[in-house]
């Protein structure tokens, strides 16, 4: 069970010889409507990472719990870190991981705005040697086909998908009676600190009232399967490039 933080130095030496792959969870601490836990974006990918620690030899770092939550700064419960700090933090952690001799770092990300910051950090951290960062925005990259089948409304923030997933793994952290449907559509991407409450009303984008534990189970189980496949592929030294079939 290679949870990085629980190993002694000797155990680490041994465990790190068994794998090329490290998993880094990145999340956020911010409201998800009134009906689910502030730490949802950490709790969901951490659940998957702990499954990976049990099922593979990949090393799992402690999660980085804070993300760029600028959109929800005005709401109680948000703790946000600036993009500049996050890029530096992610790049430093990645560089340090690679210095320990690993080849592949899977950034298992649970929060939208972190994605481009992880990408910037990865550009810096992979400049030397055989180093690869794979950014997995798990709520859109994993279990795509299952989502298409089970979800009745579009994916979103604190929406049907995310609420179902948390209901499956931590039902005690969801109060479905407080769930509300909210969505704001704009033709263009509007960015304004002064319009955050209009753009993200009640910190919900979608329809959580359609959530169910069963939908969550189907998504999470498939996500776990795909993540195990990705780790196995990396352990074989294969970067997951989807090549066009030869004609
Ligand atoms: Zn979320």
Tab-separated table of N, CA, C and O in Angstrom, residues 72-165:
chain	number	residue	atom	x	y	z
A	72	UNK	N	-15.352	31.594	-6.431
A	72	UNK	CA	-16.202	31.425	-5.242
A	72	UNK	C	-15.653	32.147	-4.018
A	72	UNK	O	-16.098	31.907	-2.902
A	73	UNK	N	-14.698	33.033	-4.242
A	73	UNK	CA	-14.074	33.795	-3.157
A	73	UNK	C	-15.068	34.500	-2.245
A	73	UNK	O	-14.823	34.690	-1.062
A	74	UNK	N	-16.202	34.917	-2.827
A	74	UNK	CA	-17.159	35.714	-2.056
A	74	UNK	C	-18.003	34.855	-1.114
A	74	UNK	O	-18.670	35.377	-0.235
A	75	UNK	N	-17.989	33.558	-1.316
A	75	UNK	CA	-18.817	32.677	-0.492
A	75	UNK	C	-18.039	32.173	0.723
A	75	UNK	O	-16.828	31.936	0.642
A	76	UNK	N	-18.778	31.968	1.823
A	76	UNK	CA	-18.159	31.442	3.038
A	76	UNK	C	-17.601	30.043	2.767
A	76	UNK	O	-18.217	29.260	2.062
A	77	UNK	N	-16.474	29.770	3.384
A	77	UNK	CA	-15.914	28.421	3.297
A	77	UNK	C	-14.830	28.266	2.242
A	77	UNK	O	-14.153	27.233	2.203
A	78	UNK	N	-14.658	29.284	1.410
A	78	UNK	CA	-13.640	29.175	0.354
A	78	UNK	C	-12.254	29.523	0.902
A	78	UNK	O	-12.090	30.516	1.589
A	79	UNK	N	-11.289	28.680	0.570
A	79	UNK	CA	-9.878	29.024	0.795
A	79	UNK	C	-9.198	28.878	-0.557
A	79	UNK	O	-9.160	27.779	-1.121
A	80	UNK	N	-8.721	29.986	-1.100
A	80	UNK	CA	-8.200	29.987	-2.458
A	80	UNK	C	-6.724	30.356	-2.473
A	80	UNK	O	-6.276	31.160	-1.658
A	81	UNK	N	-6.002	29.768	-3.404
A	81	UNK	CA	-4.578	30.076	-3.552
A	81	UNK	C	-4.395	30.684	-4.941
A	81	UNK	O	-5.050	30.260	-5.902
A	82	UNK	N	-3.503	31.677	-5.051
A	82	UNK	CA	-3.368	32.373	-6.332
A	82	UNK	C	-2.765	31.458	-7.396
A	82	UNK	O	-1.992	30.549	-7.078
A	83	UNK	N	-3.121	31.709	-8.661
A	83	UNK	CA	-2.570	30.888	-9.743
A	83	UNK	C	-1.039	30.855	-9.748
A	83	UNK	O	-0.446	29.796	-9.965
A	84	UNK	N	-0.411	31.995	-9.470
A	84	UNK	CA	1.064	32.053	-9.495
A	84	UNK	C	1.654	31.105	-8.449
A	84	UNK	O	2.606	30.367	-8.718
A	85	UNK	N	1.068	31.159	-7.248
A	85	UNK	CA	1.557	30.282	-6.168
A	85	UNK	C	1.358	28.821	-6.543
A	85	UNK	O	2.233	27.987	-6.319
A	86	UNK	N	0.193	28.529	-7.114
A	86	UNK	CA	-0.097	27.127	-7.439
A	86	UNK	C	0.847	26.597	-8.511
A	86	UNK	O	1.341	25.471	-8.402
A	87	UNK	N	1.106	27.413	-9.544
A	87	UNK	CA	2.024	26.947	-10.599
A	87	UNK	C	3.387	26.636	-9.976
A	87	UNK	O	3.984	25.590	-10.242
A	88	UNK	N	3.866	27.538	-9.114
A	88	UNK	CA	5.170	27.311	-8.469
A	88	UNK	C	5.131	26.076	-7.588
A	88	UNK	O	6.053	25.256	-7.605
A	89	UNK	N	4.056	25.944	-6.815
A	89	UNK	CA	3.940	24.789	-5.909
A	89	UNK	C	3.899	23.479	-6.703
A	89	UNK	O	4.656	22.539	-6.422
A	90	UNK	N	3.025	23.426	-7.704
A	90	UNK	CA	2.927	22.201	-8.512
A	90	UNK	C	4.282	21.886	-9.175
A	90	UNK	O	4.721	20.732	-9.183
A	91	UNK	N	4.929	22.913	-9.730
A	91	UNK	CA	6.201	22.681	-10.427
A	91	UNK	C	7.263	22.179	-9.451
A	91	UNK	O	8.038	21.269	-9.769
A	92	UNK	N	7.294	22.748	-8.259
A	92	UNK	CA	8.281	22.309	-7.258
A	92	UNK	C	8.023	20.864	-6.829
A	92	UNK	O	8.955	20.069	-6.692
A	93	UNK	N	6.747	20.543	-6.603
A	93	UNK	CA	6.425	19.168	-6.187
A	93	UNK	C	6.786	18.190	-7.306
A	93	UNK	O	7.428	17.161	-7.077
A	94	UNK	N	6.425	18.542	-8.534
A	94	UNK	CA	6.732	17.659	-9.673
A	94	UNK	C	8.244	17.454	-9.811
A	94	UNK	O	8.717	16.330	-9.967
A	95	UNK	N	8.994	18.554	-9.737
A	95	UNK	CA	10.449	18.473	-9.896
A	95	UNK	C	11.042	17.588	-8.806
A	95	UNK	O	11.923	16.759	-9.054
A	96	UNK	N	10.527	17.746	-7.612
A	96	UNK	CA	11.022	16.964	-6.476
A	96	UNK	C	10.704	15.474	-6.645
A	96	UNK	O	11.528	14.606	-6.342
A	97	UNK	N	9.522	15.196	-7.151
A	97	UNK	CA	9.130	13.801	-7.418
A	97	UNK	C	10.074	13.191	-8.450
A	97	UNK	O	10.607	12.084	-8.272
A	98	UNK	N	10.311	13.925	-9.538
A	98	UNK	CA	11.193	13.401	-10.585
A	98	UNK	C	12.620	13.219	-10.062
A	98	UNK	O	13.319	12.296	-10.465
A	99	UNK	N	13.053	14.093	-9.169
A	99	UNK	CA	14.392	13.966	-8.593
A	99	UNK	C	14.535	12.657	-7.794
A	99	UNK	O	15.619	12.140	-7.629
A	100	UNK	N	13.414	12.142	-7.335
A	100	UNK	CA	13.426	10.856	-6.635
A	100	UNK	C	13.504	9.663	-7.587
A	100	UNK	O	13.435	8.515	-7.151
A	101	UNK	N	13.601	9.955	-8.886
A	101	UNK	CA	13.851	8.876	-9.839
A	101	UNK	C	12.635	8.358	-10.583
A	101	UNK	O	12.758	7.435	-11.384
A	102	UNK	N	11.465	8.930	-10.345
A	102	UNK	CA	10.275	8.440	-11.053
A	102	UNK	C	10.206	9.043	-12.461
A	102	UNK	O	10.743	10.110	-12.707
A	103	UNK	N	9.509	8.327	-13.353
A	103	UNK	CA	9.410	8.803	-14.737
A	103	UNK	C	8.085	9.457	-15.063
A	103	UNK	O	8.009	10.357	-15.883
A	104	UNK	N	7.037	8.952	-14.437
A	104	UNK	CA	5.696	9.426	-14.800
A	104	UNK	C	4.991	9.985	-13.576
A	104	UNK	O	4.977	9.343	-12.518
A	105	UNK	N	4.400	11.143	-13.754
A	105	UNK	CA	3.594	11.710	-12.678
A	105	UNK	C	2.173	11.920	-13.209
A	105	UNK	O	1.968	12.618	-14.204
A	106	UNK	N	1.231	11.259	-12.567
A	106	UNK	CA	-0.167	11.432	-12.945
A	106	UNK	C	-0.781	12.463	-11.997
A	106	UNK	O	-0.841	12.236	-10.789
A	107	UNK	N	-1.169	13.617	-12.564
A	107	UNK	CA	-1.841	14.631	-11.755
A	107	UNK	C	-3.336	14.345	-11.822
A	107	UNK	O	-3.980	14.570	-12.846
A	108	UNK	N	-3.843	13.795	-10.744
A	108	UNK	CA	-5.262	13.434	-10.694
A	108	UNK	C	-6.002	14.645	-10.142
A	108	UNK	O	-6.043	14.872	-8.937
A	109	UNK	N	-6.548	15.423	-11.069
A	109	UNK	CA	-7.088	16.729	-10.704
A	109	UNK	C	-8.592	16.680	-10.495
A	109	UNK	O	-9.319	16.101	-11.292
A	110	UNK	N	-9.038	17.345	-9.403
A	110	UNK	CA	-10.461	17.358	-9.092
A	110	UNK	C	-11.134	18.709	-9.259
A	110	UNK	O	-12.283	18.873	-8.854
A	111	UNK	N	-10.430	19.672	-9.869
A	111	UNK	CA	-10.961	21.036	-9.881
A	111	UNK	C	-10.577	21.764	-11.176
A	111	UNK	O	-9.375	21.938	-11.466
A	112	UNK	N	-11.561	22.221	-11.924
A	112	UNK	CA	-11.364	22.807	-13.247
A	112	UNK	C	-10.231	23.810	-13.387
A	112	UNK	O	-9.309	23.608	-14.189
A	113	UNK	N	-10.278	24.912	-12.630
A	113	UNK	CA	-9.262	25.958	-12.844
A	113	UNK	C	-7.817	25.514	-12.569
A	113	UNK	O	-6.881	26.203	-12.980
A	114	UNK	N	-7.621	24.390	-11.896
A	114	UNK	CA	-6.248	23.910	-11.662
A	114	UNK	C	-5.603	23.368	-12.940
A	114	UNK	O	-4.369	23.268	-13.028
A	115	UNK	N	-6.429	22.997	-13.918
A	115	UNK	CA	-5.907	22.246	-15.068
A	115	UNK	C	-4.831	23.016	-15.844
A	115	UNK	O	-3.752	22.476	-16.122
A	116	UNK	N	-5.112	24.276	-16.177
A	116	UNK	CA	-4.124	25.019	-16.969
A	116	UNK	C	-2.876	25.317	-16.130
A	116	UNK	O	-1.775	25.437	-16.667
A	117	UNK	N	-3.056	25.411	-14.806
A	117	UNK	CA	-1.911	25.688	-13.934
A	117	UNK	C	-1.013	24.451	-13.853
A	117	UNK	O	0.216	24.554	-13.852
A	118	UNK	N	-1.635	23.284	-13.806
A	118	UNK	CA	-0.864	22.035	-13.821
A	118	UNK	C	-0.073	21.924	-15.121
A	118	UNK	O	1.068	21.471	-15.139
A	119	UNK	N	-0.707	22.356	-16.199
A	119	UNK	CA	-0.039	22.292	-17.498
A	119	UNK	C	1.196	23.199	-17.510
A	119	UNK	O	2.276	22.791	-17.962
A	120	UNK	N	1.046	24.403	-16.998
A	120	UNK	CA	2.199	25.324	-16.951
A	120	UNK	C	3.316	24.753	-16.083
A	120	UNK	O	4.489	24.828	-16.431
A	121	UNK	N	2.929	24.167	-14.942
A	121	UNK	CA	3.923	23.577	-14.032
A	121	UNK	C	4.634	22.408	-14.713
A	121	UNK	O	5.858	22.260	-14.613
A	122	UNK	N	3.858	21.594	-15.438
A	122	UNK	CA	4.427	20.416	-16.095
A	122	UNK	C	5.426	20.808	-17.184
A	122	UNK	O	6.428	20.124	-17.400
A	123	UNK	N	5.161	21.923	-17.852
A	123	UNK	CA	6.103	22.386	-18.882
A	123	UNK	C	7.472	22.647	-18.257
A	123	UNK	O	8.505	22.312	-18.819
A	124	UNK	N	7.447	23.265	-17.073
A	124	UNK	CA	8.722	23.542	-16.389
A	124	UNK	C	9.375	22.254	-15.891
A	124	UNK	O	10.572	22.048	-16.050
A	125	UNK	N	8.555	21.405	-15.260
A	125	UNK	CA	9.111	20.260	-14.526
A	125	UNK	C	9.603	19.135	-15.425
A	125	UNK	O	10.335	18.253	-14.976
A	126	UNK	N	9.194	19.141	-16.706
A	126	UNK	CA	9.593	18.039	-17.584
A	126	UNK	C	10.683	18.433	-18.575
A	126	UNK	O	10.934	17.718	-19.546
A	127	UNK	N	11.345	19.543	-18.319
A	127	UNK	CA	12.373	20.007	-19.258
A	127	UNK	C	13.577	19.059	-19.334
A	127	UNK	O	14.218	18.943	-20.366
A	128	UNK	N	13.891	18.412	-18.231
A	128	UNK	CA	15.093	17.566	-18.222
A	128	UNK	C	14.720	16.089	-18.177
A	128	UNK	O	13.717	15.718	-17.571
A	129	UNK	N	15.525	15.277	-18.841
A	129	UNK	CA	15.410	13.825	-18.706
A	129	UNK	C	14.105	13.247	-19.223
A	129	UNK	O	13.329	13.908	-19.903
A	130	UNK	N	13.890	11.978	-18.907
A	130	UNK	CA	12.681	11.270	-19.345
A	130	UNK	C	11.590	11.482	-18.296
A	130	UNK	O	11.448	10.728	-17.350
A	131	UNK	N	10.854	12.549	-18.452
A	131	UNK	CA	9.842	12.906	-17.466
A	131	UNK	C	8.533	13.221	-18.174
A	131	UNK	O	8.512	13.998	-19.119
A	132	UNK	N	7.463	12.633	-17.674
A	132	UNK	CA	6.158	12.849	-18.296
A	132	UNK	C	5.128	13.162	-17.215
A	132	UNK	O	5.039	12.437	-16.217
A	133	UNK	N	4.366	14.226	-17.417
A	133	UNK	CA	3.224	14.506	-16.540
A	133	UNK	C	1.957	14.230	-17.338
A	133	UNK	O	1.813	14.701	-18.470
A	134	UNK	N	1.062	13.447	-16.751
A	134	UNK	CA	-0.223	13.189	-17.388
A	134	UNK	C	-1.295	13.828	-16.516
A	134	UNK	O	-1.449	13.458	-15.347
A	135	UNK	N	-1.986	14.812	-17.081
A	135	UNK	CA	-3.024	15.500	-16.304
A	135	UNK	C	-4.351	14.802	-16.564
A	135	UNK	O	-4.829	14.749	-17.697
A	136	UNK	N	-4.908	14.249	-15.501
A	136	UNK	CA	-6.199	13.576	-15.617
A	136	UNK	C	-7.250	14.438	-14.909
A	136	UNK	O	-7.277	14.502	-13.683
A	137	UNK	N	-8.032	15.138	-15.693
A	137	UNK	CA	-9.172	15.889	-15.139
A	137	UNK	C	-10.283	14.864	-14.978
A	137	UNK	O	-11.100	14.663	-15.878
A	138	UNK	N	-10.286	14.218	-13.824
A	138	UNK	CA	-10.973	12.934	-13.712
A	138	UNK	C	-12.461	13.018	-14.013
A	138	UNK	O	-13.032	12.107	-14.573
A	139	UNK	N	-13.097	14.178	-13.677
A	139	UNK	CA	-14.556	14.279	-13.847
A	139	UNK	C	-14.969	14.434	-15.308
A	139	UNK	O	-16.157	14.349	-15.619
A	140	UNK	N	-14.005	14.676	-16.202
A	140	UNK	CA	-14.360	14.687	-17.629
A	140	UNK	C	-13.593	13.644	-18.427
A	140	UNK	O	-14.067	13.168	-19.438
A	141	UNK	N	-12.373	13.280	-17.955
A	141	UNK	CA	-11.543	12.355	-18.736
A	141	UNK	C	-11.881	10.881	-18.463
A	141	UNK	O	-11.664	10.039	-19.323
A	142	UNK	N	-12.343	10.591	-17.262
A	142	UNK	CA	-12.587	9.185	-16.902
A	142	UNK	C	-14.086	8.869	-16.968
A	142	UNK	O	-14.920	9.723	-16.677
A	143	UNK	N	-14.382	7.639	-17.324
A	143	UNK	CA	-15.773	7.130	-17.347
A	143	UNK	C	-16.684	7.943	-18.270
A	143	UNK	O	-17.874	8.090	-18.008
A	144	UNK	N	-16.121	8.407	-19.360
A	144	UNK	CA	-16.889	9.233	-20.322
A	144	UNK	C	-18.132	8.503	-20.832
A	144	UNK	O	-19.219	9.066	-20.877
A	145	UNK	N	-17.937	7.240	-21.241
A	145	UNK	CA	-19.051	6.497	-21.835
A	145	UNK	C	-20.149	6.238	-20.812
A	145	UNK	O	-21.338	6.344	-21.120
A	146	UNK	N	-19.745	5.893	-19.594
A	146	UNK	CA	-20.737	5.625	-18.542
A	146	UNK	C	-21.540	6.894	-18.242
A	146	UNK	O	-22.759	6.856	-18.073
A	147	UNK	N	-20.853	8.009	-18.186
A	147	UNK	CA	-21.541	9.284	-17.915
A	147	UNK	C	-22.634	9.555	-18.954
A	147	UNK	O	-23.721	10.002	-18.625
A	148	UNK	N	-22.266	9.275	-20.230
A	148	UNK	CA	-23.244	9.508	-21.304
A	148	UNK	C	-24.507	8.690	-21.077
A	148	UNK	O	-25.610	9.123	-21.369
A	149	UNK	N	-24.335	7.492	-20.547
A	149	UNK	CA	-25.486	6.607	-20.366
A	149	UNK	C	-26.284	6.964	-19.108
A	149	UNK	O	-27.505	7.047	-19.143
A	150	UNK	N	-25.601	7.202	-18.000
A	150	UNK	CA	-26.343	7.319	-16.736
A	150	UNK	C	-26.836	8.731	-16.412
A	150	UNK	O	-27.824	8.888	-15.697
A	151	UNK	N	-26.164	9.745	-16.940
A	151	UNK	CA	-26.546	11.107	-16.529
A	151	UNK	C	-27.707	11.640	-17.368
A	151	UNK	O	-27.752	11.461	-18.576
A	152	UNK	N	-28.627	12.312	-16.686
A	152	UNK	CA	-29.794	12.869	-17.371
A	152	UNK	C	-29.639	14.365	-17.646
A	152	UNK	O	-30.501	14.982	-18.269
A	153	UNK	N	-28.581	14.962	-17.109
A	153	UNK	CA	-28.375	16.409	-17.303
A	153	UNK	C	-26.879	16.656	-17.479
A	153	UNK	O	-26.057	15.805	-17.126
A	154	UNK	N	-26.524	17.834	-18.014
A	154	UNK	CA	-25.092	18.091	-18.259
A	154	UNK	C	-24.261	18.085	-16.975
A	154	UNK	O	-24.754	18.461	-15.905
A	155	UNK	N	-23.006	17.668	-17.106
A	155	UNK	CA	-22.068	17.711	-15.980
A	155	UNK	C	-21.823	19.163	-15.590
A	155	UNK	O	-21.902	20.058	-16.429
A	156	UNK	N	-21.502	19.396	-14.335
A	156	UNK	CA	-21.228	20.772	-13.915
A	156	UNK	C	-20.743	20.823	-12.490
A	156	UNK	O	-20.411	19.796	-11.897
A	157	UNK	N	-20.747	22.024	-11.955
A	157	UNK	CA	-20.259	22.222	-10.586
A	157	UNK	C	-21.391	21.917	-9.606
A	157	UNK	O	-22.458	22.516	-9.678
A	158	UNK	N	-21.137	20.972	-8.694
A	158	UNK	CA	-22.154	20.543	-7.723
A	158	UNK	C	-23.419	20.039	-8.419
A	158	UNK	O	-24.525	20.140	-7.883
A	159	UNK	N	-23.261	19.537	-9.630
A	159	UNK	CA	-24.386	19.118	-10.463
A	159	UNK	C	-24.721	17.642	-10.232
A	159	UNK	O	-24.263	17.027	-9.267
A	160	UNK	N	-25.522	17.098	-11.149
A	160	UNK	CA	-25.972	15.703	-11.008
A	160	UNK	C	-24.789	14.738	-10.871
A	160	UNK	O	-24.813	13.825	-10.050
A	161	UNK	N	-23.752	14.957	-11.685
A	161	UNK	CA	-22.611	14.031	-11.697
A	161	UNK	C	-21.841	14.067	-10.374
A	161	UNK	O	-21.689	13.049	-9.691
A	162	UNK	N	-21.409	15.250	-9.992
A	162	UNK	CA	-20.568	15.370	-8.798
A	162	UNK	C	-21.336	14.971	-7.531
A	162	UNK	O	-20.795	14.317	-6.634
A	163	UNK	N	-22.604	15.365	-7.480
A	163	UNK	CA	-23.424	15.029	-6.312
A	163	UNK	C	-23.602	13.506	-6.207
A	163	UNK	O	-23.480	12.928	-5.119
A	164	UNK	N	-23.852	12.859	-7.342
A	164	UNK	CA	-24.014	11.398	-7.339
A	164	UNK	C	-22.739	10.708	-6.853
A	164	UNK	O	-22.790	9.754	-6.063
A	165	UNK	N	-21.592	11.222	-7.329
A	165	UNK	CA	-20.312	10.601	-6.973
A	165	UNK	C	-20.058	10.689	-5.464
A	165	UNK	O	-19.662	9.714	-4.825
